XYZ file of C-alpha atoms in Angstrom:
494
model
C -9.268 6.254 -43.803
C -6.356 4.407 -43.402
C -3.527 2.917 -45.525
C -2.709 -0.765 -44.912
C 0.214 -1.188 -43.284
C 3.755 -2.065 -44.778
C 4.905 -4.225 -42.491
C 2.916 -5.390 -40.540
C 0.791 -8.654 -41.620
C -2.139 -8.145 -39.999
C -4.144 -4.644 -38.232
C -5.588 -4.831 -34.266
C -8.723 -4.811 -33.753
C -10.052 -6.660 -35.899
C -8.958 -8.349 -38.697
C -9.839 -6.155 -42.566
C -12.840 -7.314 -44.013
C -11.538 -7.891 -47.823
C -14.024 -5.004 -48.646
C -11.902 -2.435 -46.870
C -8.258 -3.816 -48.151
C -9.744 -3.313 -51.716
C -11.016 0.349 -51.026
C -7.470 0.758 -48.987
C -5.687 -0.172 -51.900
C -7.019 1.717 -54.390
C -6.586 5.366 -52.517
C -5.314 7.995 -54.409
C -3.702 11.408 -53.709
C -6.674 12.792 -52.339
C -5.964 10.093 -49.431
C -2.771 10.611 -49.016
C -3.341 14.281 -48.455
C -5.734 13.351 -45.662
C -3.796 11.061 -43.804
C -0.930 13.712 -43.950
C -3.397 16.432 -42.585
C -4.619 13.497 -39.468
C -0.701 12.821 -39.055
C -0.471 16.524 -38.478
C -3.661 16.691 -36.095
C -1.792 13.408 -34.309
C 1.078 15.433 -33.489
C 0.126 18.362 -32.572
C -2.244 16.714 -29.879
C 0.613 14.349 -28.827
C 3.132 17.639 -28.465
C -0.044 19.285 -26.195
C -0.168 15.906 -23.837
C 3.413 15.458 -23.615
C 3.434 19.462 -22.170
C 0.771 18.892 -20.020
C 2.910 15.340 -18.439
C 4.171 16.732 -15.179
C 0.507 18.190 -14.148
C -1.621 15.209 -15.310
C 0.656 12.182 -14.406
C 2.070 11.199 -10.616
C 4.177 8.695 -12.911
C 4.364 7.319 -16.734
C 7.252 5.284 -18.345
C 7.290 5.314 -21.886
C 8.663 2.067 -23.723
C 9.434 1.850 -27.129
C 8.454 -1.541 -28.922
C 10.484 -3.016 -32.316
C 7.179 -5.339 -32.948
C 3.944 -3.877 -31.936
C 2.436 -5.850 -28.813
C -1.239 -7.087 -29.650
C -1.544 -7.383 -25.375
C -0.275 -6.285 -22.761
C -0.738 -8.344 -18.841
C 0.274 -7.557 -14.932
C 1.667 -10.529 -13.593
C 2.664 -11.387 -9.937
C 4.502 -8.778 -8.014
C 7.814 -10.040 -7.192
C 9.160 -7.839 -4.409
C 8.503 -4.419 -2.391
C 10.722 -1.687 -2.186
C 11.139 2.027 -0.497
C 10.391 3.703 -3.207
C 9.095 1.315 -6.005
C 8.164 -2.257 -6.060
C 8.873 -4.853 -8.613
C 6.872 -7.105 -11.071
C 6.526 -9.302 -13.912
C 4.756 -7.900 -17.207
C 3.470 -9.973 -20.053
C 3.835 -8.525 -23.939
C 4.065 -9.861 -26.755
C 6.453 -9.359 -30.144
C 4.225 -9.488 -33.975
C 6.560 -9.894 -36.208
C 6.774 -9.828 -40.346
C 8.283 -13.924 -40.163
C 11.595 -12.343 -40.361
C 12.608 -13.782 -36.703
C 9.792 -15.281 -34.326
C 6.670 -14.338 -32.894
C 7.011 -14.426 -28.849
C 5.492 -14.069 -25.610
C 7.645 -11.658 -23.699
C 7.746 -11.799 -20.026
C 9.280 -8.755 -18.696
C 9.780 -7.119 -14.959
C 9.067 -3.777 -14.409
C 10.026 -1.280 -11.817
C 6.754 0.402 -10.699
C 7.824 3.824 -9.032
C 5.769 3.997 -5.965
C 2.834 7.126 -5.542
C 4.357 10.681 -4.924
C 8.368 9.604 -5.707
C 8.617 10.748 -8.857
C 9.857 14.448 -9.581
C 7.268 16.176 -11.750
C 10.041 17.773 -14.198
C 11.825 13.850 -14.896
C 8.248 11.881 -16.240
C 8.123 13.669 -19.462
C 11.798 14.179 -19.781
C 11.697 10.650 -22.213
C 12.501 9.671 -25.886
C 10.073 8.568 -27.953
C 12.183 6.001 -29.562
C 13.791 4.704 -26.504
C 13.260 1.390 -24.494
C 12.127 2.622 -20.496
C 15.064 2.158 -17.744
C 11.549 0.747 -16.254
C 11.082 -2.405 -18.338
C 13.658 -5.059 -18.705
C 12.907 -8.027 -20.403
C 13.333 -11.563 -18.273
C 12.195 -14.314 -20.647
C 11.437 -15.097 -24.193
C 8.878 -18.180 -25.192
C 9.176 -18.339 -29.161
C 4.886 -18.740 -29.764
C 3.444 -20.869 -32.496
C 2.030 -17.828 -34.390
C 1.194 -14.399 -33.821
C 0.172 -13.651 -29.823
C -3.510 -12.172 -30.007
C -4.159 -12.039 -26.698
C -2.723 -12.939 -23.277
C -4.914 -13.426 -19.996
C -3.194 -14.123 -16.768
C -4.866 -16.968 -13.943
C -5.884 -15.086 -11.245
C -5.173 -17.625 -8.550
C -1.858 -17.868 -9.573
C -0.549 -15.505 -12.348
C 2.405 -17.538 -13.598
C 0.388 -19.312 -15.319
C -1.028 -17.329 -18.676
C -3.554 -18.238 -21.585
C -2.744 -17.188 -24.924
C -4.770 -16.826 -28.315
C -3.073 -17.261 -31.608
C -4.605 -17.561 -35.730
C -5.918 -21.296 -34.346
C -8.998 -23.198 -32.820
C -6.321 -23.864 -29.902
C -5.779 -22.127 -26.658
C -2.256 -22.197 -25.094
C -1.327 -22.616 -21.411
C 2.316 -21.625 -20.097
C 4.023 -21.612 -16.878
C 5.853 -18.866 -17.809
C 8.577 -19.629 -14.904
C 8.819 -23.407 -15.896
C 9.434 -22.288 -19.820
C 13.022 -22.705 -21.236
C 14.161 -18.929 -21.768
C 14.873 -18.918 -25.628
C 16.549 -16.880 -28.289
C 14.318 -15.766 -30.906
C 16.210 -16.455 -34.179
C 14.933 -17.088 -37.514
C 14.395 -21.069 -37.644
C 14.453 -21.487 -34.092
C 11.810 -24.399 -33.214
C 8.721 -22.994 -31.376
C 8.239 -23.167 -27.430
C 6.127 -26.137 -26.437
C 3.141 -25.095 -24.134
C 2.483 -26.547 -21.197
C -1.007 -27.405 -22.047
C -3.267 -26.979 -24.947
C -6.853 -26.339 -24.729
C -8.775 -27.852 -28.101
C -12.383 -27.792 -28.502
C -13.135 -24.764 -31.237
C -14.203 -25.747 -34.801
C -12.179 -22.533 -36.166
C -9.778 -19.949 -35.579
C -10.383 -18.737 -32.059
C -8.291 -15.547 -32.280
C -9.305 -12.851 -29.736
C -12.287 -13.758 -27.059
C -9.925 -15.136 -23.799
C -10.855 -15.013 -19.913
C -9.755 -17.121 -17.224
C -12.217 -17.682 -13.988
C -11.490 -15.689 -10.620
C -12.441 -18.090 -8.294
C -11.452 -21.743 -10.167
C -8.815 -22.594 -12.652
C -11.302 -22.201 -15.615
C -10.682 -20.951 -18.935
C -13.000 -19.324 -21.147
C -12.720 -18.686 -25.164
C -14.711 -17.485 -28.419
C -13.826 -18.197 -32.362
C -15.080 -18.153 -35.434
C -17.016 -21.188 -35.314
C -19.567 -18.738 -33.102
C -19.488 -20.616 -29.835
C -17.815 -20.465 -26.210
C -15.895 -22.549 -24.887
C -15.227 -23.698 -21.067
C -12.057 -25.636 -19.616
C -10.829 -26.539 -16.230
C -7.474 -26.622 -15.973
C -8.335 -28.808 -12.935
C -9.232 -31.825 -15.357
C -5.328 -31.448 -16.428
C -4.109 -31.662 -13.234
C -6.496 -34.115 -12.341
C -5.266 -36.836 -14.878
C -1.707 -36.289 -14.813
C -2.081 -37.019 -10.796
C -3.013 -40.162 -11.520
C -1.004 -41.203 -14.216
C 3.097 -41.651 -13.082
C 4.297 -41.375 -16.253
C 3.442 -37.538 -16.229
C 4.560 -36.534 -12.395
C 7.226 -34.184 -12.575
C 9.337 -34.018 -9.640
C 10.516 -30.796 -8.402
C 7.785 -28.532 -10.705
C 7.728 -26.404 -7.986
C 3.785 -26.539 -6.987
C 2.909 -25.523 -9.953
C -0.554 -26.026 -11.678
C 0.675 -27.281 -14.653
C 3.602 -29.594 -15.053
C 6.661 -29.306 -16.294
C 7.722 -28.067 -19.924
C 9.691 -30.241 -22.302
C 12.959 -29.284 -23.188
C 11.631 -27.049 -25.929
C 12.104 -28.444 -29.254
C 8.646 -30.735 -29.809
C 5.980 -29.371 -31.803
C 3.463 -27.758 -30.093
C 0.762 -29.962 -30.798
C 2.982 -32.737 -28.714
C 1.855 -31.094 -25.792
C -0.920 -32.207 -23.399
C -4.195 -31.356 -24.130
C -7.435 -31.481 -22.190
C -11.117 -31.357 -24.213
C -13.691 -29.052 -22.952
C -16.273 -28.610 -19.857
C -18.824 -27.226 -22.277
C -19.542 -25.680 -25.675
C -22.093 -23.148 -25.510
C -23.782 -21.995 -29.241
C -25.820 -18.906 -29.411
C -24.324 -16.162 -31.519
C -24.871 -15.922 -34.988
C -21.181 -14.586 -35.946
C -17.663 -14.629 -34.873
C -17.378 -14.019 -30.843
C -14.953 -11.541 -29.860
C -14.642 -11.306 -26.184
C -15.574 -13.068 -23.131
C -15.797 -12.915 -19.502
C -16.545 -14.814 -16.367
C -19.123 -13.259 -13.834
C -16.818 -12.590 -10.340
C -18.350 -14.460 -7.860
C -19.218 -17.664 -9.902
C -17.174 -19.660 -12.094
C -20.856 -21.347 -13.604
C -21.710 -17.845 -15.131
C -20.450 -15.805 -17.851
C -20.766 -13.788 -20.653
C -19.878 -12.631 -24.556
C -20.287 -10.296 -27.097
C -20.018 -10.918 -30.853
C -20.104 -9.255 -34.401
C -23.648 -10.334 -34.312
C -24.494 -7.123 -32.262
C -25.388 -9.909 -29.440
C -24.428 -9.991 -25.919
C -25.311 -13.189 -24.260
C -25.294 -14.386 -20.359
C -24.684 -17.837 -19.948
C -25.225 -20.213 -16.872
C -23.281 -23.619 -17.298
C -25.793 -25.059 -14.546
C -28.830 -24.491 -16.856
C -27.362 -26.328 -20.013
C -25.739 -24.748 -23.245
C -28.000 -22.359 -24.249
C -28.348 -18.932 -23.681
C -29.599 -17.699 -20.255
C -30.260 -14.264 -21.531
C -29.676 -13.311 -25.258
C -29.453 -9.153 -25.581
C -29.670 -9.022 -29.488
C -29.194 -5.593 -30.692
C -26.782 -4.311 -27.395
C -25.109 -1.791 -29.991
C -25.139 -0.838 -33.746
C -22.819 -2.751 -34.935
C -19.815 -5.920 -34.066
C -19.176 -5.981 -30.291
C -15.283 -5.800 -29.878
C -14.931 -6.221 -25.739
C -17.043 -6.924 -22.441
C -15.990 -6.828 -18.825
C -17.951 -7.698 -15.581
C -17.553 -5.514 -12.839
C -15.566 -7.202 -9.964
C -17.524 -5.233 -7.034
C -20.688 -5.166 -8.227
C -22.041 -8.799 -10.060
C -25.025 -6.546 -12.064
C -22.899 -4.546 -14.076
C -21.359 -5.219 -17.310
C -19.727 -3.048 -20.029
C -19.377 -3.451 -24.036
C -17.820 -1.465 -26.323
C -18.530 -1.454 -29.916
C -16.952 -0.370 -33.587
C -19.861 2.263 -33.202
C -17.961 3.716 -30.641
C -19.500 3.657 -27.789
C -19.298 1.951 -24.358
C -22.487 0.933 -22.832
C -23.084 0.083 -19.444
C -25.784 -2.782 -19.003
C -27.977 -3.926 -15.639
C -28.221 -7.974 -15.945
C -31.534 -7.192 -14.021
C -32.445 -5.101 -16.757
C -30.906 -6.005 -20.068
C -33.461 -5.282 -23.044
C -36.617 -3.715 -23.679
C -38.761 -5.082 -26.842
C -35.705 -7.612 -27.920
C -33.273 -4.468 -28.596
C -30.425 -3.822 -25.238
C -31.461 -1.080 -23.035
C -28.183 0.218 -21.011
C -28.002 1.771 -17.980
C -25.744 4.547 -19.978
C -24.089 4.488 -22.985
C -20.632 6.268 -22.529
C -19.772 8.319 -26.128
C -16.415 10.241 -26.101
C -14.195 7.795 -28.331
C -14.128 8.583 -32.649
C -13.898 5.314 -33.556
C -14.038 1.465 -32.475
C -13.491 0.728 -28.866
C -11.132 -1.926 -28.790
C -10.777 -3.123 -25.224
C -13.112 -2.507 -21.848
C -11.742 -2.765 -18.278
C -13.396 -2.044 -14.904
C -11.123 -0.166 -12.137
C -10.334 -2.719 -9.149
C -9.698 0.573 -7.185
C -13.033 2.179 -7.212
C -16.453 -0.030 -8.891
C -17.760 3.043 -10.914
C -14.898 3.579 -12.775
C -13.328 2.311 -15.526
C -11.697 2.650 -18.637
C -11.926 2.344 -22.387
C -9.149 2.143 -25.297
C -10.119 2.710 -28.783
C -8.627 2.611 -32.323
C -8.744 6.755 -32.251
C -5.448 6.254 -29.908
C -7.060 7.201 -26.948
C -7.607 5.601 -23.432
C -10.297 7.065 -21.333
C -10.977 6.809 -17.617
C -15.103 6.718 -16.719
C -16.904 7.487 -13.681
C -20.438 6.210 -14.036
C -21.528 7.825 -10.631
C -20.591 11.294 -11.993
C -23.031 10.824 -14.806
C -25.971 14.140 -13.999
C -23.807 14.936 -10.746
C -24.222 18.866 -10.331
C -20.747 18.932 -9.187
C -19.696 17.174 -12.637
C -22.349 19.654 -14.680
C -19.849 22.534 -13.343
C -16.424 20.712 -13.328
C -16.760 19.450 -16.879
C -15.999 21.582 -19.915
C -19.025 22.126 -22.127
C -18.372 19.827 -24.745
C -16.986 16.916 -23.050
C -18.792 13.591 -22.476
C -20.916 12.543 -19.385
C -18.821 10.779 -16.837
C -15.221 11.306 -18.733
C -12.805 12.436 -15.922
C -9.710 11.303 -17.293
C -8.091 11.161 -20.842
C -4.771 9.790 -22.126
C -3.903 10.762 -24.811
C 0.081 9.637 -24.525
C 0.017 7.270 -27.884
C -0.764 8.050 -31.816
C -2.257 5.088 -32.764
C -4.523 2.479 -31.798
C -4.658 1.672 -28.012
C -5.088 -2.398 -28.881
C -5.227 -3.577 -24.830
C -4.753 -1.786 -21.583
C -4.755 -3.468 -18.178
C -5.364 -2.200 -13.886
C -2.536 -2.753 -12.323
C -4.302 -4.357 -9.213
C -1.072 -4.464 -7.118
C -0.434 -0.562 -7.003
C -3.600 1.502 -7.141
C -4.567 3.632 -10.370
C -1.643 2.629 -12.149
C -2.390 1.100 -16.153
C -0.530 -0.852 -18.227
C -1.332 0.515 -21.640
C -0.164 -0.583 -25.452
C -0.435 0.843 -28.920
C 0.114 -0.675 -32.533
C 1.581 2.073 -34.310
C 2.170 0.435 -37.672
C -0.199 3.834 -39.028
C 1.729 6.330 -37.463
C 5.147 5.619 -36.874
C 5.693 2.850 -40.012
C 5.676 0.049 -37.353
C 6.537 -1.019 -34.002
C 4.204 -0.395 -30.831
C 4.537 1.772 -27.906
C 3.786 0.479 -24.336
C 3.351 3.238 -21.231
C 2.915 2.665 -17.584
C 1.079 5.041 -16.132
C -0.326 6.512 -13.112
C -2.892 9.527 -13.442
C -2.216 12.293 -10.456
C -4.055 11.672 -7.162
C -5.480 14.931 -7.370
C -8.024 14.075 -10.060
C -9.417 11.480 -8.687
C -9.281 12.035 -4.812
C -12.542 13.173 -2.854
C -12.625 17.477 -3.542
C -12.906 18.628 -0.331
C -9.779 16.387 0.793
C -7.941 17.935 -2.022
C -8.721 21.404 -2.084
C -7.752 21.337 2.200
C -4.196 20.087 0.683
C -3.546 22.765 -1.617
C -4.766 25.370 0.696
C -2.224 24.295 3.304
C 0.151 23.763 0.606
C -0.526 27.432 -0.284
C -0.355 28.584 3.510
C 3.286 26.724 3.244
C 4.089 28.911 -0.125
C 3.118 32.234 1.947
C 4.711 31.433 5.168
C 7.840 30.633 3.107
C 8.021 33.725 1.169
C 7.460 35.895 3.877
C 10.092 34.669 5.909
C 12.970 37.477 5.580
């Protein structure tokens, strides 16, 4: 068990069920003992990964955060160079209400595959800020940032979740730059999306192929804006034009100091009511903007299809044993779908094939995390992998196409899980979002809350596993034998 947090308001994941604060407030010594034996356990794994760096990693930047960072987003890269390339990151600062809560827009220097020098990448401090991330741009948010989501067709323009039925819209190049000061008036959004009943703190997606948003509350439903309808009605009315906005989607921020509910705001597509409990992620099927899906603490994941009307297309009701926490739809291939649960596990579902006798039937269910899976992502490199980030301060990378491969029966060590080629284990507390970098192959964006570990603050790594791991065998063994050849012809030479 845990002990609540001193500073900060509020733990990732989910929010405490009163239940647990009472039994977290009256531990005794016999808890504290524990969590001074798992503090131990933490650090002696960390010490192992952080010796095993140079061998695992063809990169990593470690970045040390003042406010943990509830998300963490790519955003558009901004330029190209020999040896690294340049681009914008999105973060996010949870305070105590002793300055601001913010949306951080930072740029980062991605070092570029086989640069860096082996002995440098774990040569960092723990406590230090990266020489890779600068921040650009601070937008002072009106309460906490839960979650940020990124449009795909044009990624300056982000989505973000805070403790309200309201979703906000930024163009985070149009927004003021501010100073985050206690008292400072909040950043006005660009747009704000109403249309939830209650707090709609976590379940965020915005559309691939058109400018729609997608969210789930509280109130149990999904929501569905276009951003188009915005754009659409501030064409046609003069008083809203704003000259010079550069092309943008949205237009033009005020100067910063109105309340954020003076902002435009558009009303929803559709409200779509199924689940029986709070929905807690959300996300759009790839190839059509009419279909998507969600997953609740109902044990439910649902399929939707706007064209068919607001109810359910396909209702999975017992997809794990307990609240859903994430879902993501493979970008390659439209039938698969993955959910991860506080039991654990990720499962990997068919749409073809969802349920047998009313209870979810995956295709696999993936179980090498100890405790709640947190956040779900799907590799835009390769469409069988993909990873998984869980409260147990791990991030694993999956191969589902390894599952009962002979090769991966005599590769794998005897006790580790089915299709698990990849762990990283580089932070010592919950791993609360992770994101493919889908400008530079195999390289993650990857954030912890360490308010359990540390007494606060977050830590957020950029990261790049070794080519060698995931690379075709027979291409990499023929590498290290000629590498070896080199060795030998070297050391013979007189």
């Amino acid at each position: 068990m845990e002990a609540s947090a001193p500073q900060v308001p509020k733990k990732r994941g989910r929010k405490p069920k009163p239940k647990e604060d009472q039994q977290q407030q009256s531990a005794g010594p016999k808890m504290k003992e524990g969590k001074k034996a798992h503090q131990q356990s933490v650090d002696d794994k960390y010490t192992q990964w952080k010796s095993l760096v140079p061998v695992l990693y063809d990169w990593l930047a470690n970045h040390n955060l003042v406010w943990p960072s509830l998300s963490c987003r790519w955003g558009p890269q901004l330029e190209q160079a020999t040896y690294k390339n340049r681009q914008r990151l999105y973060l996010s600062e949870q305070t105590d209400g002793s300055v601001p809560n913010t949306l951080v827009i930072a740029n980062c220097e991605v070092v570029k595959s086989r640069v860096a020098a082996a002995e440098h990448i774990s040569q960092f401090n723990e406590e230090a800020r990266s020489p890779f991330v600068k921040k650009y741009k601070t937008i002072i948010h009106p309460g906490e940032v839960n979650r940020i989501r990124e449009l795909p067709q044009n990624s300056k323009i982000v989505a973000t979740h805070t403790d309200s039925p309201d979703v906000l819209i930024w163009d985070v190049e149009a927004q003021p730059n501010r100073h985050a000061v206690l008292g400072a008036t909040n950043s006005r959004p660009d747009l704000i999306l109403t249309g939830h009943q209650d707090n709609a703190e976590f379940a965020l997606a915005m559309c691939p192929t058109e400018p729609y948003v997608l969210s789930g509350g509280k109130d149990k439903s999904v929501v569905l804006w276009s951003i188009q309808d915005h754009i659409t009605s501030s064409a046609t009315d003069p008083a809203t034009k704003s000259p010079g906005s550069g092309g943008s989607i949205i237009k033009k921020a005020g100067d910063g100091n109105d309340k954020a509910t003076d902002g435009p705001s558009i009303r929803p597509r559709g409200i779509y009511r199924g689940h029986e409990d709070t929905v807690e992620d959300v996300a759009f099927c790839p190839s059509s903007a009419q279909e998507f899906c969600s997953v609740g603490d109902d044990s439910c994941l649902i399929l939707w299809d706007a064209r068919g009307g607001t109810n359910p297309a396909i209702k999975v009701e017992k997809a794990h044993n307990a609240d859903l926490h994430c879902v993501d739809w493979n970008p390659h291939d439209d039938n698969l779908i993955l959910t991860g649960s506080a039991d654990t596990s990720v499962c990997m579902f068919d749409r073809r094939n969802l349920s047998s006798n009313g209870v979810g039937s995956p295709v696999y269910k993936f179980e090498g995390h100890k405790a709640a899976v947190l956040c779900v992502q799907w590799s835009p490199d390769k469409a069988s992998v993909f990873g998984s980030s869980a409260e147990d301060g791990l991030l694993n990378i999956w191969d589902y196409e390894k599952v009962g491969k002979k090769s991966e029966r005599l590769t794998r060590a005897p006790n580790s899980p089915a299709g698990l080629f990849f762990q990283h284990a580089g932070h010592r507390d919950k791993v609360v979002d992770f994101h493919w970098n889908a400008s530079d192959p195999w390289t993650v964006v990857s954030v912890s809350d360490d308010c359990d570990t540390t007494g606060g603050g977050g830590t957020l790594q950029i990261w790049r596993m070794s080519d060698l791991i995931y690379r075709p065998e027979d291409e990499v063994l023929a590498e290290l034998e000629k590498f070896k050849s080199h060795v030998v012809s070297c050391a013979s030479k007189p």
